[in-house]
Every structure is written in structure tokens, then in C-alpha cells.
């Protein structure tokens, strides 16, 4: 079987730690509220001169190191982010220039918290089709520069952090699926009826002008969220996507060695795990120290799991995400 596999994983968190108490000095919130409602203790924020592709580059180099490859071995870049350096072109192009890899295809994925699942699915499909052999898949985000750090924005601002993760995926010939490292499946979903339940309204071409002072006055440049709608859908859709993946591969939750869920809220993760019957010792969480890093979340989790020895070659990984769009999906990987 001609398949793709993960051969390298890496991540990068900017050094500046921002605690819940630090946020309580900027807005009306508390360490107790944030910890109880979300499981978050702290998050990382970039310095003002750092860009999302700077974070992506560090994660990419770490992933290449772990794969034992050079930059020149990459023949495609897929970059998932909701916080690009510029409106256009996409971050994959800016990262490509930083990597000095002219000529290879560079694709941006704008699927927010599910971005890394979509990006992996695209890389997997391109490899299986024979259109690429070694793909760099990056998820990177800077939230801190775009949050409303006043009490008006507290329901969103306390939940997000900056960071990046990256994977190197490569073509492989699988002879024994029970042993050989490969991506078993990806399942993708979306429901645009909920697009405005978690979104960044402006700037945009939906207005008479792309960018107006009226947008700024109304605070439309900040993310807006119907937290309850997101919560209710996330606790259903994430486990549903894992169940779909297990059924498609003729597996049960007991067969899975490591579960990685999108890190948006510890209560969502616990509810998803409960529905699947996934024991706590099989679940990798980073939310306490990263908060929600949207598209960077899953590769950061995978990297931290690999570095701590919880994720080893041959293990079966089930990963799932849910977020703005709404988008959601899952993947099963033999590591
Ligand atoms: O990947 C997708 C990303 N987003 C998510 O997954 C978020 C999903 N939603 C959630 O995680 C939860 O809905 C939240 C954590 C956002 C909120 O938790 P909740 O238990 O649903 O709280 P709530 O929205 O019902 O708010 C309770 C109270 C409200 O005050 P009143 O109206 O009861 O007086 C809020 O104004 O908490 C208030 N509140 C805060 N208080 C202190 C909202 N944000 C904060 C805050 N600090 N940061």
C-alpha cells in the first residue's frame, strides 16, 4: 500500500509566559474563573516583532531535525493558520521564502482549530496520489496581538495562546498495517450554518470598504464567540468524529494507545473522553500551559507526547479537533 506517514514532529512556544493573574491585571477576570471554566493556568505570547511564520519556521526546523532531513528534502508546504502574517498571500508562501525553497507548491489552510486535521488530510491525499513525497505540514498561530484585552473581550481573550507545531509527512510502502507507521484515515466535516458562532467579522469584503473606522469603533476586529454554542457542538462532534474513524478502520477505543483532542477547554476534552471511554492516562493534554493555540494545538500535543516518551513508534494515535466554521474532523495514525 502506498501511504503517508509522520517521520518528524516539532513545536515551538514563544518564551514569554502570561499567567491568569497577569490577565487579571488587564481585565475583570480571575485565576479561579479561568482555571475552573477552562483548565488553563498560563499561555505564551510573542514579542511585538515576531510573526506567525517566524513561529512556524522554528517548528518546521524542529520537525526536520526530528526527521533527520534537510529543508531541501521538502517538496510541498501546507500551512494551517487563522492568524496569517498578511491578508494575502498566504503564510505557506512567506514560510517558503524563509525556508529558501523556491518552486515547490505552498498551500494555506484556513480551517481554524481543525486546521491541522485538514492540512494533514491534504498532505496525505497528495502523497497517496503521487503528487508529493515529503510534505511539511505546519500549524502556527499568534492570538495575543489580535485579542480584546479589556473586560469586553474576556470571554475569548483568556482562552487563547500563541505557538506553533509542525510535522514532516513522507510517502511509505506499508506491508504490515499492524506494525508499519502510516496514516490510516482522516475524516473531515464542516457546517457553515454556524460560521458566525465563532468568527472575526472585520476587516473584509462583506463591507462597503475592506477596512473602515466604523468596524474598529464597533470592535469587529476582535474574535466574537457564542461560547455555549461552541461548547455544546464540540462535546458532540469531536467524539463523533473519532467514533466514525474507529468504525472506518474496524477499531475500538481500546485499540488506541494515545488520544489527542483539540485543546480548547478541559471540560470539553473530559466530556469527549468520557463518551469514548478513553482513560485519562491515554490522553495527552497541554491546555494548562498553552491555552488554545488553534491550528498549532495538535502538533504541539504530538510533539510534547513524543518528547515525554508517551508516544512511541508503532503506537495507534486518534486525534480530533473542533472549531470555528464550524469545522471538525479526526485522524488515526500508526506512529
Ligand atoms: O476551539 C473552539 C474555541 N472555543 C471554545 O471551545 C470555547 C467553548 N466554550 C467554552 O469553553 C465556555 O463556554 C466558556 C469557557 C467560554 C465560558 O464558560 P461558561 O461556563 O459557559 O460561562 P458563561 O459563558 O456561561 O459565563 C458565565 C459568567 C458570565 O457572567 P454572568 O452573565 O453569569 O454574570 C460571563 O460574563 O462568566 C462571565 N465571564 C467571565 N468572568 C470572569 C465570561 N468570561 C469571563 C472571564 N472572567 N474571562
mmCIF file of N, CA, C and O in Angstrom, residues 67-110:
data_model
loop_
_atom_site.group_PDB
_atom_site.id
_atom_site.type_symbol
_atom_site.label_atom_id
_atom_site.label_comp_id
_atom_site.label_asym_id
_atom_site.label_seq_id
_atom_site.Cartn_x
_atom_site.Cartn_y
_atom_site.Cartn_z
ATOM 1 N N UNK A 67 13.131 14.466 12.004
ATOM 2 C CA UNK A 67 13.038 13.531 10.874
ATOM 3 C C UNK A 67 14.421 13.177 10.321
ATOM 4 O O UNK A 67 14.554 12.237 9.525
ATOM 5 N N UNK A 68 15.427 13.960 10.715
ATOM 6 C CA UNK A 68 16.767 13.752 10.171
ATOM 7 C C UNK A 68 16.863 14.176 8.716
ATOM 8 O O UNK A 68 17.645 13.616 7.940
ATOM 9 N N UNK A 69 16.061 15.186 8.332
ATOM 10 C CA UNK A 69 16.051 15.652 6.942
ATOM 11 C C UNK A 69 16.528 17.098 6.864
ATOM 12 O O UNK A 69 16.550 17.817 7.864
ATOM 13 N N UNK A 70 16.881 17.511 5.642
ATOM 14 C CA UNK A 70 17.227 18.913 5.373
ATOM 15 C C UNK A 70 16.013 19.619 4.798
ATOM 16 O O UNK A 70 15.121 18.985 4.231
ATOM 17 N N UNK A 71 16.045 20.954 4.863
ATOM 18 C CA UNK A 71 14.960 21.738 4.256
ATOM 19 C C UNK A 71 14.750 21.343 2.793
ATOM 20 O O UNK A 71 13.619 21.281 2.307
ATOM 21 N N UNK A 72 15.851 21.093 2.089
ATOM 22 C CA UNK A 72 15.769 20.814 0.646
ATOM 23 C C UNK A 72 15.072 19.488 0.334
ATOM 24 O O UNK A 72 14.750 19.214 -0.823
ATOM 25 N N UNK A 73 14.821 18.662 1.338
ATOM 26 C CA UNK A 73 14.099 17.397 1.105
ATOM 27 C C UNK A 73 12.588 17.622 0.960
ATOM 28 O O UNK A 73 11.865 16.734 0.497
ATOM 29 N N UNK A 74 12.102 18.790 1.373
ATOM 30 C CA UNK A 74 10.649 19.060 1.329
ATOM 31 C C UNK A 74 10.218 19.334 -0.106
ATOM 32 O O UNK A 74 10.872 20.104 -0.816
ATOM 33 N N UNK A 75 9.107 18.728 -0.543
ATOM 34 C CA UNK A 75 8.617 19.061 -1.885
ATOM 35 C C UNK A 75 7.205 19.662 -1.875
ATOM 36 O O UNK A 75 6.614 19.879 -2.940
ATOM 37 N N UNK A 76 6.668 19.974 -0.691
ATOM 38 C CA UNK A 76 5.397 20.700 -0.601
ATOM 39 C C UNK A 76 5.239 21.252 0.818
ATOM 40 O O UNK A 76 5.677 20.619 1.786
ATOM 41 N N UNK A 77 4.600 22.423 0.910
ATOM 42 C CA UNK A 77 4.315 23.014 2.232
ATOM 43 C C UNK A 77 2.805 23.209 2.358
ATOM 44 O O UNK A 77 2.171 23.756 1.449
ATOM 45 N N UNK A 78 2.249 22.764 3.497
ATOM 46 C CA UNK A 78 0.847 23.056 3.814
ATOM 47 C C UNK A 78 0.857 23.785 5.160
ATOM 48 O O UNK A 78 1.398 23.267 6.143
ATOM 49 N N UNK A 79 0.289 24.987 5.190
ATOM 50 C CA UNK A 79 0.368 25.833 6.389
ATOM 51 C C UNK A 79 -1.048 26.125 6.871
ATOM 52 O O UNK A 79 -1.837 26.765 6.182
ATOM 53 N N UNK A 80 -1.369 25.670 8.065
ATOM 54 C CA UNK A 80 -2.693 25.921 8.657
ATOM 55 C C UNK A 80 -2.586 27.049 9.677
ATOM 56 O O UNK A 80 -1.781 26.980 10.604
ATOM 57 N N UNK A 81 -3.399 28.079 9.493
ATOM 58 C CA UNK A 81 -3.421 29.189 10.456
ATOM 59 C C UNK A 81 -4.690 30.012 10.286
ATOM 60 O O UNK A 81 -5.236 30.084 9.183
ATOM 61 N N UNK A 82 -5.137 30.645 11.378
ATOM 62 C CA UNK A 82 -6.198 31.652 11.260
ATOM 63 C C UNK A 82 -5.624 33.039 11.510
ATOM 64 O O UNK A 82 -6.343 34.031 11.505
ATOM 65 N N UNK A 83 -4.305 33.082 11.752
ATOM 66 C CA UNK A 83 -3.661 34.353 12.090
ATOM 67 C C UNK A 83 -2.451 34.577 11.173
ATOM 68 O O UNK A 83 -1.313 34.591 11.634
ATOM 69 N N UNK A 84 -2.710 34.738 9.866
ATOM 70 C CA UNK A 84 -1.597 34.868 8.919
ATOM 71 C C UNK A 84 -0.851 36.195 9.078
ATOM 72 O O UNK A 84 -1.405 37.161 9.614
ATOM 73 N N UNK A 85 0.382 36.222 8.593
ATOM 74 C CA UNK A 85 1.197 37.446 8.681
ATOM 75 C C UNK A 85 0.502 38.589 7.938
ATOM 76 O O UNK A 85 0.547 39.741 8.382
ATOM 77 N N UNK A 86 -0.118 38.273 6.797
ATOM 78 C CA UNK A 86 -0.780 39.288 5.973
ATOM 79 C C UNK A 86 -2.054 38.691 5.382
ATOM 80 O O UNK A 86 -2.201 37.469 5.314
ATOM 81 N N UNK A 87 -2.928 39.566 4.900
ATOM 82 C CA UNK A 87 -4.197 39.105 4.332
ATOM 83 C C UNK A 87 -3.936 38.194 3.118
ATOM 84 O O UNK A 87 -4.563 37.164 2.961
ATOM 85 N N UNK A 88 -3.031 38.619 2.230
ATOM 86 C CA UNK A 88 -2.535 37.729 1.187
ATOM 87 C C UNK A 88 -1.159 38.184 0.763
ATOM 88 O O UNK A 88 -0.835 39.350 0.994
ATOM 89 N N UNK A 89 -0.294 37.325 0.210
ATOM 90 C CA UNK A 89 -0.517 35.891 0.020
ATOM 91 C C UNK A 89 -0.484 35.134 1.347
ATOM 92 O O UNK A 89 -0.238 35.722 2.390
ATOM 93 N N UNK A 90 -0.710 33.856 1.256
ATOM 94 C CA UNK A 90 -0.821 33.025 2.443
ATOM 95 C C UNK A 90 0.517 32.791 3.141
ATOM 96 O O UNK A 90 1.597 33.059 2.594
ATOM 97 N N UNK A 91 0.437 32.291 4.356
ATOM 98 C CA UNK A 91 1.634 32.042 5.152
ATOM 99 C C UNK A 91 2.548 30.983 4.554
ATOM 100 O O UNK A 91 3.750 31.005 4.785
ATOM 101 N N UNK A 92 1.985 30.045 3.791
ATOM 102 C CA UNK A 92 2.843 28.999 3.202
ATOM 103 C C UNK A 92 3.881 29.644 2.289
ATOM 104 O O UNK A 92 5.038 29.200 2.243
ATOM 105 N N UNK A 93 3.492 30.703 1.577
ATOM 106 C CA UNK A 93 4.442 31.382 0.684
ATOM 107 C C UNK A 93 5.513 32.127 1.475
ATOM 108 O O UNK A 93 6.697 32.071 1.145
ATOM 109 N N UNK A 94 5.096 32.836 2.527
ATOM 110 C CA UNK A 94 6.091 33.546 3.342
ATOM 111 C C UNK A 94 7.047 32.564 4.031
ATOM 112 O O UNK A 94 8.248 32.803 4.120
ATOM 113 N N UNK A 95 6.511 31.454 4.500
ATOM 114 C CA UNK A 95 7.386 30.451 5.127
ATOM 115 C C UNK A 95 8.329 29.841 4.092
ATOM 116 O O UNK A 95 9.521 29.616 4.364
ATOM 117 N N UNK A 96 7.793 29.590 2.901
ATOM 118 C CA UNK A 96 8.619 29.016 1.837
ATOM 119 C C UNK A 96 9.833 29.911 1.561
ATOM 120 O O UNK A 96 10.962 29.415 1.404
ATOM 121 N N UNK A 97 9.617 31.227 1.536
ATOM 122 C CA UNK A 97 10.732 32.152 1.297
ATOM 123 C C UNK A 97 11.748 32.059 2.433
ATOM 124 O O UNK A 97 12.962 32.052 2.203
ATOM 125 N N UNK A 98 11.259 31.951 3.673
ATOM 126 C CA UNK A 98 12.177 31.855 4.820
ATOM 127 C C UNK A 98 12.963 30.543 4.797
ATOM 128 O O UNK A 98 14.087 30.468 5.276
ATOM 129 N N UNK A 99 12.314 29.488 4.264
ATOM 130 C CA UNK A 99 12.994 28.195 4.165
ATOM 131 C C UNK A 99 13.910 28.138 2.932
ATOM 132 O O UNK A 99 14.669 27.185 2.770
ATOM 133 N N UNK A 100 13.803 29.136 2.059
ATOM 134 C CA UNK A 100 14.563 29.194 0.805
ATOM 135 C C UNK A 100 14.304 27.956 -0.064
ATOM 136 O O UNK A 100 15.222 27.242 -0.439
ATOM 137 N N UNK A 101 13.018 27.727 -0.341
ATOM 138 C CA UNK A 101 12.623 26.564 -1.147
ATOM 139 C C UNK A 101 11.778 27.000 -2.349
ATOM 140 O O UNK A 101 10.609 26.610 -2.472
ATOM 141 N N UNK A 102 12.329 27.815 -3.251
ATOM 142 C CA UNK A 102 11.503 28.309 -4.358
ATOM 143 C C UNK A 102 11.019 27.187 -5.264
ATOM 144 O O UNK A 102 11.726 26.196 -5.477
ATOM 145 N N UNK A 103 9.794 27.349 -5.779
ATOM 146 C CA UNK A 103 9.320 26.422 -6.813
ATOM 147 C C UNK A 103 8.364 25.352 -6.341
ATOM 148 O O UNK A 103 7.493 24.928 -7.095
ATOM 149 N N UNK A 104 8.481 24.917 -5.089
ATOM 150 C CA UNK A 104 7.583 23.837 -4.641
ATOM 151 C C UNK A 104 6.203 24.409 -4.308
ATOM 152 O O UNK A 104 6.092 25.592 -3.980
ATOM 153 N N UNK A 105 5.134 23.604 -4.395
ATOM 154 C CA UNK A 105 3.810 24.125 -4.074
ATOM 155 C C UNK A 105 3.670 24.491 -2.592
ATOM 156 O O UNK A 105 4.256 23.826 -1.727
ATOM 157 N N UNK A 106 2.905 25.558 -2.336
ATOM 158 C CA UNK A 106 2.726 26.057 -0.967
ATOM 159 C C UNK A 106 1.248 26.395 -0.794
ATOM 160 O O UNK A 106 0.719 27.237 -1.513
ATOM 161 N N UNK A 107 0.592 25.715 0.142
ATOM 162 C CA UNK A 107 -0.867 25.818 0.292
ATOM 163 C C UNK A 107 -1.216 26.328 1.682
ATOM 164 O O UNK A 107 -0.677 25.828 2.679
ATOM 165 N N UNK A 108 -2.152 27.268 1.772
ATOM 166 C CA UNK A 108 -2.682 27.675 3.077
ATOM 167 C C UNK A 108 -4.017 26.987 3.361
ATOM 168 O O UNK A 108 -4.825 26.811 2.457
ATOM 169 N N UNK A 109 -4.213 26.644 4.625
ATOM 170 C CA UNK A 109 -5.471 26.039 5.074
ATOM 171 C C UNK A 109 -6.066 26.970 6.120
ATOM 172 O O UNK A 109 -5.397 27.344 7.069
ATOM 173 N N UNK A 110 -7.330 27.369 5.940
ATOM 174 C CA UNK A 110 -7.964 28.319 6.851
ATOM 175 C C UNK A 110 -9.131 27.621 7.549
ATOM 176 O O UNK A 110 -10.279 27.992 7.369
#
